[in-house]
Short mmCIF file of C-alpha atoms in Angstrom, two decimals:
data_model
loop_
_atom_site.label_atom_id
_atom_site.label_comp_id
_atom_site.label_asym_id
_atom_site.label_seq_id
_atom_site.Cartn_x
_atom_site.Cartn_y
_atom_site.Cartn_z
CA MET W 1 -2.62 -3.67 16.27
CA THR W 2 -3.87 -6.99 14.08
CA THR W 3 -6.92 -6.69 12.11
CA VAL W 4 -9.29 -10.04 11.57
CA ILE W 5 -11.90 -10.06 8.55
CA ASN W 6 -15.00 -11.87 9.63
CA SER W 7 -16.69 -12.60 6.56
CA GLY W 8 -18.33 -15.98 7.67
CA THR W 9 -15.28 -17.96 6.89
CA ALA W 10 -11.30 -17.88 8.10
CA GLY W 11 -10.24 -14.73 6.22
CA PRO W 12 -7.01 -12.53 6.56
CA VAL W 13 -5.22 -11.66 8.94
CA VAL W 14 -3.81 -8.05 8.71
CA LEU W 15 -0.52 -7.95 11.16
CA ASP W 16 1.38 -4.52 11.51
CA ALA W 17 4.96 -4.08 11.54
CA MET W 18 5.84 -4.81 14.69
CA GLU W 19 3.87 -8.43 15.13
CA LEU W 20 5.32 -9.56 11.88
CA SER W 21 8.61 -9.12 13.21
CA ALA W 22 7.59 -10.89 16.27
CA ASP W 23 6.92 -13.71 14.68
CA PRO W 24 10.05 -15.27 13.24
CA GLY W 25 8.54 -17.90 11.20
CA ARG W 26 6.42 -15.02 9.29
CA GLU W 27 9.15 -12.74 9.22
CA ALA W 28 11.91 -14.78 7.95
CA GLY W 29 9.91 -15.55 4.42
CA PHE W 30 8.37 -12.02 4.52
CA VAL W 31 10.67 -10.59 2.11
CA GLU W 32 10.48 -13.59 -0.68
CA GLU W 33 6.87 -14.02 -0.61
CA ALA W 34 6.60 -10.01 -0.98
CA HIS W 35 8.59 -10.07 -4.02
CA ARG W 36 6.56 -12.92 -5.16
CA ILE W 37 3.33 -11.07 -4.98
CA LEU W 38 5.09 -7.79 -6.14
CA ALA W 39 6.87 -9.94 -9.18
CA ASP W 40 3.52 -11.96 -10.43
CA LEU W 41 1.32 -8.75 -10.08
CA VAL W 42 3.91 -6.39 -12.03
CA ARG W 43 4.03 -9.66 -14.98
CA GLY W 44 0.27 -9.41 -15.17
CA GLY W 45 0.30 -6.19 -15.59
CA ALA W 46 -0.59 -4.16 -12.16
CA ALA W 47 0.08 -0.59 -11.57
CA LEU W 48 2.60 -0.77 -9.09
CA GLY W 49 5.21 1.84 -10.43
CA TRP W 50 7.46 -1.19 -12.18
CA VAL W 51 7.16 -1.86 -15.86
CA GLU W 52 9.10 -5.17 -15.18
CA PRO W 53 9.47 -7.28 -12.51
CA PRO W 54 11.30 -5.76 -9.37
CA SER W 55 14.02 -7.97 -8.65
CA PRO W 56 14.41 -9.80 -5.01
CA ARG W 57 16.65 -7.32 -4.49
CA GLU W 58 14.75 -4.05 -5.35
CA VAL W 59 11.82 -5.49 -3.24
CA ALA W 60 14.65 -6.56 -0.02
CA GLU W 61 15.78 -2.51 -0.42
CA LEU W 62 12.22 -1.08 -0.71
CA LEU W 63 10.85 -3.23 2.32
CA GLY W 64 14.09 -2.29 4.28
CA SER W 65 13.65 1.51 3.66
CA VAL W 66 10.04 1.05 4.57
CA LEU W 67 10.82 -0.64 7.62
CA ARG W 68 13.24 2.05 8.84
CA ALA W 69 10.34 4.22 8.77
CA VAL W 70 8.26 2.44 10.60
CA ARG W 71 10.56 2.45 13.61
CA ASP W 72 11.42 6.23 13.11
CA GLY W 73 7.54 6.90 13.47
CA ASP W 74 7.52 8.02 10.07
CA GLY W 75 5.35 5.14 8.47
CA ALA W 76 3.39 2.13 8.59
CA LEU W 77 3.68 -1.10 7.13
CA ARG W 78 1.08 -4.25 7.02
CA ALA W 79 0.92 -7.98 5.94
CA ALA W 80 -2.04 -9.43 4.99
CA TYR W 81 -2.12 -13.65 5.84
CA LEU W 82 -4.08 -16.59 5.02
CA GLY W 83 -3.15 -18.76 7.54
CA ARG W 84 0.64 -18.63 7.13
CA ARG W 85 1.08 -17.39 3.72
CA LEU W 86 1.31 -13.99 2.60
CA VAL W 87 -1.54 -12.58 0.44
CA GLY W 88 -1.11 -9.07 0.66
CA VAL W 89 1.47 -5.93 1.62
CA GLY W 90 0.83 -2.25 2.27
CA TYR W 91 2.62 0.94 3.32
CA TRP W 92 2.75 4.25 3.74
CA LEU W 93 5.63 6.76 4.42
CA ARG W 94 5.32 10.33 5.77
CA HIS W 95 6.52 13.16 3.66
CA THR W 96 9.94 14.21 4.37
CA ARG W 97 9.94 18.12 3.59
CA PRO W 98 9.26 20.22 6.56
CA THR W 99 6.32 21.87 5.10
CA HIS W 100 4.72 18.56 4.54
CA ARG W 101 5.54 16.46 7.56
CA PRO W 102 2.18 16.31 8.71
CA HIS W 103 0.91 14.09 5.72
CA ALA W 104 1.87 10.73 4.25
CA GLU W 105 1.50 8.94 1.22
CA LEU W 106 -0.25 5.40 0.73
CA GLU W 107 2.74 3.99 -1.61
CA LYS W 108 1.30 0.63 -2.21
CA VAL W 109 -1.01 -2.11 -1.78
CA ALA W 110 -0.78 -4.91 -3.14
CA VAL W 111 -2.64 -8.34 -3.08
CA ASP W 112 -2.12 -11.76 -4.52
CA ALA W 113 -3.88 -12.39 -7.61
CA ALA W 114 -5.41 -15.37 -6.14
CA ALA W 115 -6.79 -13.66 -3.19
CA GLN W 116 -8.35 -10.36 -4.70
CA GLY W 117 -12.01 -10.01 -4.41
CA HIS W 118 -12.01 -11.32 -1.05
CA GLY W 119 -11.66 -8.23 1.42
CA VAL W 120 -7.79 -8.67 1.72
CA GLY W 121 -7.46 -5.08 -0.17
CA ARG W 122 -9.68 -3.34 1.86
CA ALA W 123 -8.50 -4.84 5.00
CA LEU W 124 -5.06 -3.64 4.20
CA THR W 125 -6.52 -0.24 3.49
CA ALA W 126 -8.48 0.41 6.56
CA ALA W 127 -5.61 -0.60 8.32
CA LEU W 128 -3.69 1.46 7.25
CA VAL W 129 -5.39 4.59 7.27
CA ALA W 130 -6.21 3.78 11.00
CA ASP W 131 -2.21 3.56 11.53
CA ALA W 132 -2.29 6.90 9.60
CA ARG W 133 -4.88 8.14 11.90
CA ARG W 134 -2.98 7.24 15.47
CA ALA W 135 0.16 8.33 14.30
CA GLY W 136 -1.38 11.94 13.46
CA VAL W 137 -1.22 12.06 9.73
CA GLU W 138 -3.41 14.78 8.87
CA VAL W 139 -4.09 13.97 5.05
CA LEU W 140 -3.70 10.98 3.90
CA THR W 141 -2.66 10.63 -0.23
CA LEU W 142 -2.26 8.35 -2.79
CA ASP W 143 -1.91 8.18 -6.94
CA ALA W 144 -3.38 4.99 -9.30
CA ARG W 145 -3.32 4.61 -12.63
CA GLY W 146 -6.51 5.23 -14.15
CA ASP W 147 -7.67 1.90 -15.76
CA ASN W 148 -7.11 0.44 -11.53
CA THR W 149 -10.71 1.12 -11.36
CA THR W 150 -11.03 -1.92 -9.14
CA ALA W 151 -8.74 -0.43 -6.43
CA LEU W 152 -10.44 3.76 -7.39
CA SER W 153 -13.58 2.13 -6.61
CA LEU W 154 -12.06 0.65 -3.10
CA TYR W 155 -10.24 4.25 -2.05
CA ARG W 156 -13.65 5.79 -2.87
CA SER W 157 -15.73 3.48 -0.90
CA LEU W 158 -13.33 4.15 2.37
CA GLY W 159 -13.46 8.01 2.30
CA PHE W 160 -10.94 8.89 -0.49
CA THR W 161 -11.74 11.60 -2.56
CA GLU W 162 -9.93 12.50 -6.05
CA TYR W 163 -8.29 15.72 -6.27
CA GLY W 164 -6.72 15.65 -9.78
CA ARG W 165 -5.72 13.91 -12.84
CA LEU W 166 -2.82 14.05 -14.80
CA PRO W 167 -3.81 12.76 -18.85
CA ASP W 168 -1.66 9.83 -20.16
CA TYR W 169 0.82 10.38 -17.78
CA VAL W 170 1.82 7.12 -16.96
CA ALA W 171 3.68 5.41 -19.57
CA VAL W 172 4.08 1.41 -20.16
CA GLY W 173 5.32 0.91 -23.35
CA GLU W 174 3.26 2.74 -26.12
CA ARG W 175 0.16 2.52 -23.61
CA ARG W 176 -0.66 5.79 -21.50
CA TYR W 177 -2.44 5.85 -18.39
CA ASP W 178 -3.78 9.05 -16.84
CA LYS W 179 -2.30 9.27 -13.03
CA VAL W 180 -5.31 9.92 -10.30
CA PHE W 181 -4.60 11.84 -7.40
CA CYS W 182 -6.48 11.02 -4.41
CA MET W 183 -6.97 12.26 -0.27
CA LEU W 184 -8.08 11.55 2.59
CA ASP W 185 -8.25 14.11 4.98
CA LEU W 186 -8.08 12.55 8.73
CA ARG W 187 -8.72 15.76 10.22
CA ARG W 188 -12.21 15.74 9.82
CA ARG W 189 -13.87 12.78 11.60
CA SER W 190 -15.63 10.09 9.35
#
């Protein structure tokens, strides 16, 4: 289901995996553009799980596994575009342990640095939450680096609550950051 942001100007269009694959022009460059965004963000110090920018192959393998999960009903992928340019990507994956199957983890939400502050992250996250709700996910969890205050504020504004914190858990060279755990209980009506 396509999501369009209306902020008075032409905002991003947020496509799901099916819509993305139905547009050969967008699908053809998706992995390369996603790699550009992720590598640039990591190069700039973003908290996306990598210390060094990922290789194109790593990103291709990651997105391939996400798309397999989407096809199996165990995940959702969203891509945000301004015109024909990819400006954001995000996904969640259902847990594989049988006792955790009703739940999913919001793994990544990444927005091109040039598009940050324009509602792209909010649009991606809201669309992913809606996808999780439609898929019957009961609890959607995520973790964020403690210094990522913008993302944590966004998640709080969308109903996520912090349920735990590991002090100085994330190591980036000599620096240490808290790992903050958040959850959104989708069994409750919003």
